[in-house]
């Protein structure tokens, strides 16, 4: 069964800056492209860090404050003060960047974003070069798949290819991403697997599994257990 990957939904044309790009130019890039962050790359398109709106806003936050260093200053405050005085991308960026690869499953990318509390991931190739960027919104696009496309994947990939269920034994209805499975198969394990795999199809919101079965092969039959000598 095909698993959707970052490369399927990422934006391939990525606006970037270099370490020597000045503050004002970075602001212009963000406003012109309507993005909230840009990767900072070197001459080989390797990602050195990311400059976000939050990094740039430290300059606004620190504007007008006296340039005095507090005796007991938190690490966050020291970083904010340093970025508030920074003029180039190399000093403004957050590094190292949290990245993904094009082959990363969408579920893994979503978990990484949540764990690292970031809104986007630069996408790298096998040599560590920037090939795209994926945002939270990009990950959500899989739920815009049509009901017909979702049904096709459940029928072709789950029922036919993986479970080898004969046509007509199980019906599949999809409405607004909700998948309803109905029918009858020979084994209970096939019912459980059908529901689990259908839930992994991209775009599926939930699975209503109404498939029944002839035999429960998940329960051990004591009559078939060989006695221990």
Tab-separated table of C-alpha atoms in Angstrom, residues 36-212:
chain	number	residue	atom	x	y	z
A	36	UNK	CA	6.927	33.141	7.467
A	37	UNK	CA	10.483	31.779	7.223
A	38	UNK	CA	13.342	31.126	4.804
A	39	UNK	CA	16.192	28.598	4.883
A	40	UNK	CA	19.743	29.917	5.054
A	41	UNK	CA	21.972	27.985	2.641
A	42	UNK	CA	25.609	27.857	1.589
A	43	UNK	CA	27.038	27.651	-1.928
A	44	UNK	CA	26.240	23.930	-2.152
A	45	UNK	CA	22.579	24.485	-1.122
A	46	UNK	CA	23.206	22.866	2.245
A	47	UNK	CA	20.856	24.225	4.908
A	48	UNK	CA	22.702	26.059	7.677
A	49	UNK	CA	19.660	27.319	9.551
A	50	UNK	CA	16.279	29.015	9.206
A	51	UNK	CA	15.312	32.657	9.702
A	52	UNK	CA	11.695	33.074	10.763
A	53	UNK	CA	9.459	36.016	11.548
A	54	UNK	CA	10.038	35.244	15.232
A	55	UNK	CA	13.799	35.688	14.752
A	56	UNK	CA	13.279	39.017	13.013
A	57	UNK	CA	10.810	40.328	15.570
A	58	UNK	CA	13.468	40.308	18.288
A	59	UNK	CA	14.746	43.531	16.706
A	60	UNK	CA	11.324	45.131	17.167
A	61	UNK	CA	11.055	43.692	20.677
A	62	UNK	CA	14.409	45.135	21.736
A	63	UNK	CA	13.942	48.511	20.035
A	64	UNK	CA	14.197	51.363	22.515
A	65	UNK	CA	15.454	49.192	25.373
A	66	UNK	CA	18.651	50.306	27.103
A	67	UNK	CA	21.647	48.265	25.997
A	68	UNK	CA	22.308	46.956	29.499
A	69	UNK	CA	23.122	43.363	30.288
A	70	UNK	CA	21.243	41.981	33.254
A	71	UNK	CA	23.163	40.085	35.915
A	72	UNK	CA	20.726	37.159	35.994
A	73	UNK	CA	19.634	36.827	32.378
A	74	UNK	CA	17.970	33.706	30.969
A	75	UNK	CA	19.377	31.923	27.946
A	76	UNK	CA	16.287	32.839	25.957
A	77	UNK	CA	16.674	36.493	26.880
A	78	UNK	CA	20.357	36.496	25.933
A	79	UNK	CA	19.487	34.926	22.576
A	80	UNK	CA	16.704	37.439	21.970
A	81	UNK	CA	18.996	40.352	22.814
A	82	UNK	CA	21.709	39.015	20.486
A	83	UNK	CA	19.262	38.602	17.613
A	84	UNK	CA	17.789	42.022	18.345
A	85	UNK	CA	21.180	43.507	17.526
A	86	UNK	CA	21.955	41.185	14.592
A	87	UNK	CA	22.092	42.532	11.048
A	88	UNK	CA	22.829	39.443	8.919
A	89	UNK	CA	21.037	36.132	8.335
A	90	UNK	CA	23.951	34.150	9.773
A	91	UNK	CA	23.447	35.869	13.125
A	92	UNK	CA	19.650	35.909	12.990
A	93	UNK	CA	19.023	32.300	12.017
A	94	UNK	CA	17.988	29.458	14.277
A	95	UNK	CA	20.499	26.635	13.859
A	96	UNK	CA	20.794	23.790	13.313
A	97	UNK	CA	17.678	23.579	11.184
A	98	UNK	CA	15.135	20.812	11.778
A	99	UNK	CA	14.885	19.058	8.402
A	100	UNK	CA	13.270	16.111	6.642
A	101	UNK	CA	13.917	14.078	3.495
A	102	UNK	CA	11.603	13.674	0.526
A	103	UNK	CA	11.077	10.005	1.472
A	104	UNK	CA	9.943	10.847	5.018
A	105	UNK	CA	6.348	9.641	5.615
A	106	UNK	CA	3.879	12.443	6.304
A	107	UNK	CA	3.044	10.965	9.709
A	108	UNK	CA	6.713	11.106	10.736
A	109	UNK	CA	7.034	14.693	9.487
A	110	UNK	CA	3.950	15.716	11.480
A	111	UNK	CA	5.357	14.118	14.650
A	112	UNK	CA	8.695	15.872	14.094
A	113	UNK	CA	7.021	19.269	13.683
A	114	UNK	CA	4.997	18.735	16.838
A	115	UNK	CA	7.976	17.539	18.879
A	116	UNK	CA	10.279	20.351	17.734
A	117	UNK	CA	7.512	22.992	17.764
A	118	UNK	CA	8.273	24.192	14.220
A	119	UNK	CA	5.876	25.175	11.463
A	120	UNK	CA	7.898	24.009	8.472
A	121	UNK	CA	10.731	21.650	7.526
A	122	UNK	CA	13.362	22.227	4.835
A	123	UNK	CA	13.534	19.072	2.708
A	124	UNK	CA	16.922	17.622	1.787
A	125	UNK	CA	18.171	15.129	-0.789
A	126	UNK	CA	20.603	12.281	-0.083
A	127	UNK	CA	23.545	14.706	-0.266
A	128	UNK	CA	22.018	17.115	2.237
A	129	UNK	CA	21.061	19.717	-0.365
A	130	UNK	CA	17.824	21.698	-0.214
A	131	UNK	CA	15.172	20.388	-2.638
A	132	UNK	CA	11.976	21.798	-1.105
A	133	UNK	CA	10.121	22.850	2.004
A	134	UNK	CA	7.049	21.377	3.690
A	135	UNK	CA	4.673	23.229	6.012
A	136	UNK	CA	1.887	22.171	8.338
A	137	UNK	CA	-0.586	23.265	5.676
A	138	UNK	CA	1.099	20.998	3.123
A	139	UNK	CA	0.643	18.000	5.432
A	140	UNK	CA	-3.053	18.790	5.761
A	141	UNK	CA	-3.535	18.800	1.983
A	142	UNK	CA	-3.848	15.018	1.924
A	143	UNK	CA	-7.244	15.434	3.589
A	144	UNK	CA	-8.436	17.336	0.530
A	145	UNK	CA	-8.335	14.145	-1.544
A	146	UNK	CA	-11.645	13.295	-3.163
A	147	UNK	CA	-13.828	10.524	-1.754
A	148	UNK	CA	-13.492	8.723	-5.082
A	149	UNK	CA	-9.670	8.725	-4.867
A	150	UNK	CA	-9.786	7.452	-1.292
A	151	UNK	CA	-12.223	4.674	-2.229
A	152	UNK	CA	-10.016	3.634	-5.142
A	153	UNK	CA	-7.021	3.230	-2.822
A	154	UNK	CA	-9.006	1.220	-0.259
A	155	UNK	CA	-10.415	-1.119	-2.911
A	156	UNK	CA	-7.274	-1.547	-5.011
A	157	UNK	CA	-4.514	-1.401	-2.412
A	158	UNK	CA	-6.141	-2.767	0.746
A	159	UNK	CA	-8.810	-5.229	-0.369
A	160	UNK	CA	-7.401	-6.502	-3.660
A	161	UNK	CA	-3.618	-6.240	-3.426
A	162	UNK	CA	-2.935	-6.801	0.283
A	163	UNK	CA	-5.874	-8.940	1.457
A	164	UNK	CA	-6.780	-10.579	-1.872
A	165	UNK	CA	-10.495	-10.217	-1.100
A	166	UNK	CA	-12.682	-11.279	-4.034
A	167	UNK	CA	-14.778	-8.559	-5.634
A	168	UNK	CA	-18.268	-8.342	-4.195
A	169	UNK	CA	-17.448	-9.697	-0.739
A	170	UNK	CA	-16.777	-6.291	0.808
A	171	UNK	CA	-18.331	-2.947	-0.119
A	172	UNK	CA	-16.590	0.384	0.417
A	173	UNK	CA	-18.406	3.694	0.831
A	174	UNK	CA	-16.607	6.979	1.414
A	175	UNK	CA	-18.258	10.216	2.482
A	176	UNK	CA	-16.250	13.288	3.478
A	177	UNK	CA	-13.284	11.060	4.275
A	178	UNK	CA	-15.277	8.614	6.425
A	179	UNK	CA	-14.830	5.058	5.108
A	180	UNK	CA	-17.502	2.439	5.751
A	181	UNK	CA	-16.581	-1.193	5.161
A	182	UNK	CA	-19.345	-3.825	4.993
A	183	UNK	CA	-19.618	-7.446	3.908
A	184	UNK	CA	-18.358	-10.831	5.054
A	185	UNK	CA	-14.995	-12.593	4.924
A	186	UNK	CA	-13.745	-15.934	6.196
A	187	UNK	CA	-11.424	-14.829	9.018
A	188	UNK	CA	-11.622	-12.290	11.823
A	189	UNK	CA	-7.958	-11.372	11.376
A	190	UNK	CA	-8.789	-10.194	7.844
A	191	UNK	CA	-11.522	-7.948	9.254
A	192	UNK	CA	-9.142	-6.339	11.737
A	193	UNK	CA	-6.419	-5.887	9.120
A	194	UNK	CA	-8.826	-4.364	6.604
A	195	UNK	CA	-9.916	-1.742	9.134
A	196	UNK	CA	-6.366	-0.937	10.185
A	197	UNK	CA	-4.987	-0.629	6.652
A	198	UNK	CA	-7.955	1.413	5.445
A	199	UNK	CA	-7.245	3.866	8.249
A	200	UNK	CA	-3.714	4.344	6.892
A	201	UNK	CA	-4.891	5.456	3.447
A	202	UNK	CA	-4.114	9.141	2.927
A	203	UNK	CA	-7.165	11.333	3.363
A	204	UNK	CA	-9.132	8.919	5.538
A	205	UNK	CA	-10.670	10.636	8.557
A	206	UNK	CA	-12.100	7.519	10.233
A	207	UNK	CA	-13.092	3.939	9.423
A	208	UNK	CA	-16.455	2.355	10.248
A	209	UNK	CA	-15.794	-1.380	10.027
A	210	UNK	CA	-18.987	-3.446	9.642
A	211	UNK	CA	-17.391	-6.495	8.055
A	212	UNK	CA	-18.425	-9.804	9.619
